[in-house]
CSV table of C-alpha atoms in Angstrom, one decimal:
chain,number,residue,atom,x,y,z
A,1,UNK,CA,9.2,51.5,18.0
A,2,UNK,CA,9.1,48.2,19.3
A,3,UNK,CA,11.1,45.7,17.7
A,4,UNK,CA,12.5,42.3,16.8
A,5,UNK,CA,15.6,41.2,19.6
A,6,UNK,CA,18.6,39.5,16.9
A,7,UNK,CA,18.0,35.8,18.9
A,8,UNK,CA,14.1,35.8,17.3
A,9,UNK,CA,15.6,37.0,13.6
A,10,UNK,CA,18.8,34.6,13.9
A,11,UNK,CA,16.0,31.7,15.4
A,12,UNK,CA,13.7,32.1,11.9
A,13,UNK,CA,16.9,32.5,9.2
A,14,UNK,CA,17.5,29.0,11.1
A,15,UNK,CA,14.5,27.4,10.6
A,16,UNK,CA,13.6,28.5,7.5
A,17,UNK,CA,16.6,27.4,5.6
A,18,UNK,CA,16.5,24.2,6.8
A,19,UNK,CA,13.1,24.7,5.7
A,20,UNK,CA,14.1,25.3,2.8
A,21,UNK,CA,16.9,23.3,2.5
A,22,UNK,CA,14.8,20.0,4.1
A,23,UNK,CA,12.0,21.2,0.3
A,24,UNK,CA,14.2,21.0,-1.8
A,25,UNK,CA,15.7,16.8,-0.5
A,26,UNK,CA,12.8,15.9,-0.3
A,27,UNK,CA,11.3,17.4,-3.5
A,28,UNK,CA,14.0,15.1,-5.4
A,29,UNK,CA,13.9,12.3,-3.2
A,30,UNK,CA,9.6,12.2,-3.4
A,31,UNK,CA,9.3,9.3,-6.5
A,32,UNK,CA,11.5,7.8,-4.6
A,33,UNK,CA,9.5,8.1,-0.7
A,34,UNK,CA,8.0,4.5,-1.4
A,35,UNK,CA,11.5,2.8,-0.5
A,36,UNK,CA,12.1,5.0,3.0
A,37,UNK,CA,8.4,3.8,3.6
A,38,UNK,CA,9.7,0.2,2.4
A,39,UNK,CA,13.3,0.9,4.9
A,40,UNK,CA,11.0,1.1,7.9
A,41,UNK,CA,8.3,-1.7,6.6
A,42,UNK,CA,10.8,-3.8,6.4
A,43,UNK,CA,12.4,-3.1,10.0
A,44,UNK,CA,10.0,-3.4,12.3
A,45,UNK,CA,9.5,-6.8,10.2
A,46,UNK,CA,13.8,-7.6,10.7
A,47,UNK,CA,14.9,-5.8,13.8
A,48,UNK,CA,13.6,-8.7,16.1
A,49,UNK,CA,15.5,-11.3,14.6
A,50,UNK,CA,18.1,-9.3,13.8
A,51,UNK,CA,18.3,-9.5,17.4
A,52,UNK,CA,17.9,-13.2,18.4
A,53,UNK,CA,20.4,-14.0,15.5
A,54,UNK,CA,23.0,-11.2,17.0
A,55,UNK,CA,22.6,-12.5,20.6
A,56,UNK,CA,23.1,-15.6,19.7
A,57,UNK,CA,27.1,-15.1,17.9
A,58,UNK,CA,25.8,-14.1,14.8
A,59,UNK,CA,28.2,-11.5,13.4
A,60,UNK,CA,25.9,-8.9,13.1
A,61,UNK,CA,26.6,-8.1,9.5
A,62,UNK,CA,26.6,-11.6,8.1
A,63,UNK,CA,22.8,-11.7,10.4
A,64,UNK,CA,22.1,-8.2,7.5
A,65,UNK,CA,22.7,-9.6,5.1
A,66,UNK,CA,20.9,-13.2,5.6
A,67,UNK,CA,17.9,-11.9,6.9
A,68,UNK,CA,17.8,-9.0,3.5
A,69,UNK,CA,18.9,-11.4,1.2
A,70,UNK,CA,15.5,-13.7,2.7
A,71,UNK,CA,13.3,-10.7,1.9
A,72,UNK,CA,14.5,-11.1,-1.1
A,73,UNK,CA,12.8,-13.7,-2.7
A,74,UNK,CA,10.5,-13.9,0.3
A,75,UNK,CA,9.0,-10.8,-0.1
A,76,UNK,CA,10.6,-8.8,-2.9
A,77,UNK,CA,10.4,-11.9,-6.2
A,78,UNK,CA,7.2,-12.7,-5.2
A,79,UNK,CA,5.4,-8.9,-5.8
A,80,UNK,CA,8.1,-8.5,-9.0
A,81,UNK,CA,7.1,-11.6,-10.6
A,82,UNK,CA,3.1,-10.9,-9.3
A,83,UNK,CA,4.1,-7.3,-11.1
A,84,UNK,CA,5.1,-8.9,-14.6
A,85,UNK,CA,2.5,-11.0,-15.1
A,86,UNK,CA,0.0,-7.7,-14.5
A,87,UNK,CA,2.0,-6.4,-17.1
A,88,UNK,CA,1.9,-8.8,-19.5
A,89,UNK,CA,-2.0,-8.3,-18.5
A,90,UNK,CA,-2.5,-5.0,-18.6
A,91,UNK,CA,-0.9,-4.7,-21.9
A,92,UNK,CA,-3.6,-6.7,-23.8
A,93,UNK,CA,-6.3,-4.8,-22.3
A,94,UNK,CA,-4.8,-1.7,-23.5
A,95,UNK,CA,-4.8,-2.5,-26.8
A,96,UNK,CA,-8.3,-4.6,-26.9
A,97,UNK,CA,-10.1,-1.9,-24.0
A,98,UNK,CA,-12.1,-0.4,-27.1
A,99,UNK,CA,-13.6,-3.3,-27.4
A,100,UNK,CA,-14.1,-4.8,-23.8
A,101,UNK,CA,-16.1,-1.1,-23.4
A,102,UNK,CA,-18.4,-2.2,-26.5
A,103,UNK,CA,-18.8,-5.8,-24.7
A,104,UNK,CA,-19.7,-4.0,-21.7
A,105,UNK,CA,-22.1,-2.2,-23.0
A,106,UNK,CA,-24.0,-4.7,-25.3
A,107,UNK,CA,-24.6,-6.1,-21.4
A,108,UNK,CA,-26.1,-3.1,-19.5
A,109,UNK,CA,-28.5,-3.6,-22.7
A,110,UNK,CA,-30.1,-6.8,-21.4
A,111,UNK,CA,-31.1,-4.3,-17.8
A,112,UNK,CA,-32.3,-1.8,-20.2
A,113,UNK,CA,-35.3,-4.1,-21.6
A,114,UNK,CA,-35.8,-4.7,-17.7
A,115,UNK,CA,-35.6,-0.5,-15.9
A,116,UNK,CA,-37.5,0.7,-19.6
A,117,UNK,CA,-34.2,3.3,-19.4
A,118,UNK,CA,-31.1,3.5,-21.7
A,119,UNK,CA,-28.4,5.2,-20.3
A,120,UNK,CA,-25.9,3.0,-22.5
A,121,UNK,CA,-25.7,6.0,-25.4
A,122,UNK,CA,-24.5,8.6,-22.6
A,123,UNK,CA,-21.1,5.0,-21.5
A,124,UNK,CA,-18.5,7.3,-24.1
A,125,UNK,CA,-16.3,3.6,-25.1
A,126,UNK,CA,-13.3,5.9,-26.5
A,127,UNK,CA,-13.4,8.1,-22.4
A,128,UNK,CA,-13.2,4.7,-21.3
A,129,UNK,CA,-11.0,3.3,-22.7
A,130,UNK,CA,-8.3,6.6,-22.3
A,131,UNK,CA,-9.3,6.2,-18.6
A,132,UNK,CA,-8.4,3.0,-18.6
A,133,UNK,CA,-4.7,3.2,-19.8
A,134,UNK,CA,-4.1,5.8,-17.7
A,135,UNK,CA,-5.5,4.1,-14.7
A,136,UNK,CA,-3.6,0.8,-15.4
A,137,UNK,CA,0.2,2.1,-15.9
A,138,UNK,CA,-0.4,4.2,-13.3
A,139,UNK,CA,-1.4,1.2,-11.4
A,140,UNK,CA,2.1,-0.6,-13.0
A,141,UNK,CA,4.7,2.1,-12.2
A,142,UNK,CA,8.1,3.1,-13.4
A,143,UNK,CA,9.8,0.4,-14.3
A,144,UNK,CA,13.4,2.6,-13.6
A,145,UNK,CA,12.4,4.6,-10.6
A,146,UNK,CA,11.3,1.3,-8.7
A,147,UNK,CA,14.9,0.2,-8.8
A,148,UNK,CA,16.2,3.1,-7.8
A,149,UNK,CA,14.1,2.5,-4.6
A,150,UNK,CA,14.8,-0.6,-3.7
A,151,UNK,CA,18.7,0.5,-4.0
A,152,UNK,CA,18.1,3.0,-1.5
A,153,UNK,CA,15.3,0.8,0.8
A,154,UNK,CA,18.4,-1.9,1.3
A,155,UNK,CA,20.6,0.3,1.6
A,156,UNK,CA,18.7,2.1,4.0
A,157,UNK,CA,18.9,-1.1,5.9
A,158,UNK,CA,21.7,-2.5,5.9
A,159,UNK,CA,22.2,0.5,8.3
A,160,UNK,CA,19.6,0.2,10.7
A,161,UNK,CA,19.9,-3.4,10.8
A,162,UNK,CA,23.9,-3.1,12.0
A,163,UNK,CA,23.7,0.4,13.6
A,164,UNK,CA,21.1,0.0,16.2
A,165,UNK,CA,22.0,1.2,18.7
A,166,UNK,CA,23.9,4.4,16.7
A,167,UNK,CA,20.1,4.8,14.1
A,168,UNK,CA,18.7,5.2,18.0
A,169,UNK,CA,21.5,8.6,19.1
A,170,UNK,CA,20.4,10.1,16.2
A,171,UNK,CA,16.6,10.0,16.2
A,172,UNK,CA,16.6,11.5,20.2
A,173,UNK,CA,19.3,13.3,19.2
A,174,UNK,CA,17.8,15.5,15.6
A,175,UNK,CA,14.1,14.7,16.1
A,176,UNK,CA,12.7,17.8,18.4
A,177,UNK,CA,10.1,15.9,20.1
A,178,UNK,CA,11.2,14.3,23.3
A,179,UNK,CA,11.7,11.1,24.3
A,180,UNK,CA,8.6,10.0,25.9
A,181,UNK,CA,6.9,10.9,22.7
A,182,UNK,CA,9.0,9.8,20.0
A,183,UNK,CA,8.6,6.3,21.6
A,184,UNK,CA,5.4,6.3,21.2
A,185,UNK,CA,5.7,7.7,17.5
A,186,UNK,CA,7.4,4.4,17.2
A,187,UNK,CA,5.3,1.7,18.7
A,188,UNK,CA,2.3,3.2,16.4
A,189,UNK,CA,4.8,3.1,13.1
A,190,UNK,CA,5.8,-0.7,13.7
A,191,UNK,CA,1.4,-0.9,15.3
A,192,UNK,CA,0.4,0.0,11.7
A,193,UNK,CA,3.7,-1.5,10.2
A,194,UNK,CA,2.6,-5.0,11.2
A,195,UNK,CA,-1.0,-4.2,10.4
A,196,UNK,CA,-0.9,-3.2,6.1
A,197,UNK,CA,2.5,-5.5,6.2
A,198,UNK,CA,0.4,-8.2,7.5
A,199,UNK,CA,-2.8,-8.3,7.7
A,200,UNK,CA,-4.3,-6.1,4.9
A,201,UNK,CA,-1.2,-8.2,2.5
A,202,UNK,CA,-2.8,-11.9,4.2
A,203,UNK,CA,-5.8,-11.3,3.9
A,204,UNK,CA,-6.1,-10.3,0.5
A,205,UNK,CA,-4.0,-13.7,0.1
A,206,UNK,CA,-6.8,-15.6,1.4
A,207,UNK,CA,-9.5,-13.8,-0.9
A,208,UNK,CA,-7.1,-14.6,-3.7
A,209,UNK,CA,-6.9,-18.1,-2.6
A,210,UNK,CA,-10.0,-18.9,-2.6
A,211,UNK,CA,-11.1,-17.9,-5.6
A,212,UNK,CA,-8.5,-19.5,-6.9
A,213,UNK,CA,-10.5,-22.0,-6.4
A,214,UNK,CA,-13.6,-21.1,-7.0
A,215,UNK,CA,-12.0,-20.4,-10.3
A,216,UNK,CA,-10.6,-23.5,-11.6
A,217,UNK,CA,-14.2,-25.3,-9.7
A,218,UNK,CA,-15.7,-23.2,-12.8
A,219,UNK,CA,-13.2,-23.4,-16.0
A,220,UNK,CA,-12.1,-19.7,-16.1
A,221,UNK,CA,-9.4,-18.5,-17.7
A,222,UNK,CA,-6.6,-17.4,-16.6
A,223,UNK,CA,-7.3,-18.5,-12.8
A,224,UNK,CA,-3.9,-17.2,-12.2
A,225,UNK,CA,-4.4,-14.0,-13.6
A,226,UNK,CA,-7.9,-13.9,-11.1
A,227,UNK,CA,-6.5,-14.3,-8.9
A,228,UNK,CA,-3.8,-11.8,-8.3
A,229,UNK,CA,-6.3,-8.9,-9.7
A,230,UNK,CA,-8.7,-10.9,-6.5
A,231,UNK,CA,-6.0,-10.5,-4.0
A,232,UNK,CA,-5.4,-6.7,-5.6
A,233,UNK,CA,-9.0,-5.9,-5.0
A,234,UNK,CA,-8.7,-7.0,-1.6
A,235,UNK,CA,-7.0,-4.8,-0.4
A,236,UNK,CA,-9.0,-1.9,-1.4
A,237,UNK,CA,-11.7,-0.6,0.4
A,238,UNK,CA,-15.2,-1.0,-0.8
A,239,UNK,CA,-13.8,-2.6,-4.1
A,240,UNK,CA,-12.5,-5.8,-3.2
A,241,UNK,CA,-12.5,-9.6,-4.8
A,242,UNK,CA,-14.8,-7.5,-7.2
A,243,UNK,CA,-11.6,-6.7,-9.3
A,244,UNK,CA,-11.8,-9.8,-10.1
A,245,UNK,CA,-15.1,-11.4,-10.2
A,246,UNK,CA,-16.8,-8.4,-11.9
A,247,UNK,CA,-14.6,-8.7,-15.3
A,248,UNK,CA,-14.9,-12.8,-15.1
A,249,UNK,CA,-19.2,-12.5,-14.5
A,250,UNK,CA,-18.9,-9.6,-17.9
A,251,UNK,CA,-16.7,-11.3,-20.2
A,252,UNK,CA,-18.2,-15.3,-19.6
A,253,UNK,CA,-21.8,-13.4,-20.3
A,254,UNK,CA,-20.0,-12.3,-23.3
A,255,UNK,CA,-19.1,-15.4,-23.9
A,256,UNK,CA,-22.0,-17.3,-23.7
A,257,UNK,CA,-22.0,-18.7,-21.0
A,258,UNK,CA,-24.1,-17.7,-18.7
A,259,UNK,CA,-24.3,-20.3,-16.1
A,260,UNK,CA,-20.2,-19.9,-15.8
A,261,UNK,CA,-20.5,-16.3,-15.1
A,262,UNK,CA,-23.0,-16.4,-12.0
A,263,UNK,CA,-21.5,-19.1,-10.7
A,264,UNK,CA,-19.4,-17.6,-10.3
A,265,UNK,CA,-20.2,-13.9,-9.1
A,266,UNK,CA,-22.5,-15.8,-6.5
A,267,UNK,CA,-19.3,-17.2,-5.7
A,268,UNK,CA,-17.5,-14.2,-5.0
A,269,UNK,CA,-20.6,-12.3,-3.5
A,270,UNK,CA,-20.6,-15.5,-1.2
A,271,UNK,CA,-17.9,-17.8,-0.5
A,272,UNK,CA,-14.9,-15.7,-1.0
A,273,UNK,CA,-17.2,-12.2,1.0
A,274,UNK,CA,-17.4,-14.1,3.8
A,275,UNK,CA,-13.5,-15.9,3.8
A,276,UNK,CA,-13.1,-12.2,3.8
A,277,UNK,CA,-14.5,-11.5,7.5
A,278,UNK,CA,-13.4,-14.1,9.0
A,279,UNK,CA,-10.1,-13.1,8.6
A,280,UNK,CA,-10.8,-9.2,9.1
A,281,UNK,CA,-12.3,-10.2,12.4
A,282,UNK,CA,-9.9,-12.5,13.6
A,283,UNK,CA,-6.5,-11.6,12.6
A,284,UNK,CA,-5.9,-7.9,12.1
A,285,UNK,CA,-8.0,-7.5,15.2
A,286,UNK,CA,-5.5,-9.2,16.9
A,287,UNK,CA,-2.9,-7.1,15.1
A,288,UNK,CA,-4.4,-3.1,14.9
A,289,UNK,CA,-7.6,-2.4,12.7
A,290,UNK,CA,-6.6,-0.7,10.3
A,291,UNK,CA,-10.2,1.8,9.9
A,292,UNK,CA,-11.5,1.6,5.7
A,293,UNK,CA,-11.7,4.7,5.7
A,294,UNK,CA,-7.2,5.4,5.8
A,295,UNK,CA,-6.6,2.7,3.8
A,296,UNK,CA,-8.8,3.4,0.6
A,297,UNK,CA,-7.8,7.5,1.6
A,298,UNK,CA,-3.8,6.0,1.6
A,299,UNK,CA,-4.9,3.6,-1.6
A,300,UNK,CA,-6.0,7.1,-3.7
A,301,UNK,CA,-2.6,9.0,-2.2
A,302,UNK,CA,-0.1,5.9,-2.5
A,303,UNK,CA,-1.3,4.6,-6.2
A,304,UNK,CA,-0.3,7.4,-8.2
A,305,UNK,CA,2.9,9.0,-5.5
A,306,UNK,CA,4.0,5.2,-5.7
A,307,UNK,CA,2.4,3.0,-8.5
A,308,UNK,CA,1.8,-0.9,-7.5
A,309,UNK,CA,2.3,-0.8,-3.9
A,310,UNK,CA,1.2,2.5,-2.9
A,311,UNK,CA,-1.4,-0.3,-2.0
A,312,UNK,CA,0.3,-0.9,1.3
A,313,UNK,CA,2.4,2.6,1.6
A,314,UNK,CA,-0.5,5.1,0.9
A,315,UNK,CA,-2.1,3.7,4.3
A,316,UNK,CA,1.3,3.9,6.4
A,317,UNK,CA,0.8,7.3,4.9
A,318,UNK,CA,-1.9,8.5,6.3
A,319,UNK,CA,-1.7,6.6,9.3
A,320,UNK,CA,2.3,8.7,9.9
A,321,UNK,CA,0.4,11.5,9.0
A,322,UNK,CA,-1.8,11.3,11.9
A,323,UNK,CA,0.4,10.2,13.9
A,324,UNK,CA,2.2,13.3,13.9
A,325,UNK,CA,-0.5,15.1,15.0
A,326,UNK,CA,-1.4,13.5,17.4
A,327,UNK,CA,1.8,13.7,19.2
A,328,UNK,CA,1.9,17.4,17.8
A,329,UNK,CA,-1.5,17.3,20.0
A,330,UNK,CA,0.0,16.3,22.7
A,331,UNK,CA,3.5,19.0,22.6
A,332,UNK,CA,1.8,21.6,21.7
A,333,UNK,CA,-1.9,21.3,23.0
A,334,UNK,CA,-4.1,22.4,25.1
A,335,UNK,CA,-5.5,19.7,26.7
A,336,UNK,CA,-8.6,21.9,28.3
A,337,UNK,CA,-10.3,23.4,25.8
């Protein structure tokens, strides 16, 4: 009779303990995992400036503190302000969501007369209202969890910036991957982070700015809010600037501003859309162009997990998963199947 070697049993037991304890830790850390992803993102962006400052004789603690303060005012504070603006508008939208749905149904009736088929009767205003409420609230995310995630992010970031050599040594010691493949992971994460945190937001901001000019030209009410919606929509594949221009089109039609409505819709399709294509062509190709399907899946996964910042961290999470799968194949997969 064959017996399992005691060494194998001990190895399986230790692996089960690692999985169990690691799973419990990840389960409790899941609501704040965006803080970990934020740490990785800021570390990739601030690593080179940190090295330059230290090479010039700056104290590491002072350098890290200064960079963290700068990142707060340049990155975190504008995002927080945008979230506050979005939150105020969302609360108003939730109060009038059924009214807005009714307006949309009235506009659909115009197209029903053209095609000769009535499909507005199939639209349930209350059901659409409930769906909008859940989706918009999920987009904003919880304030308390966000505050804890930000605290974790800056705590980890300070350690990573001031102890880079120790950090790398710890990774090499504990992660069960060869040093060669670990360096590959580091390079790919760096490229992914640059594309997601620099390329995609840059394209979105450019579209938002161009859209803002159009909203001002056509005299749209609350132009800065709708430009913010265009910026957010530009980060989502197959949605784009329509997240801002389409509601403006519908609201303008409902107010009897036909010229204004069609003008801003055509402006959004032609001018803002052309801006998107040009910037993606020249900017993202120089960084690390992210496939739209990866971005779409990342947004679908990221928003329920992380709230608003899932627009950036969702695609990053999908890319990290693909990198790990690629490394596993390189480590253990057969080259010739």
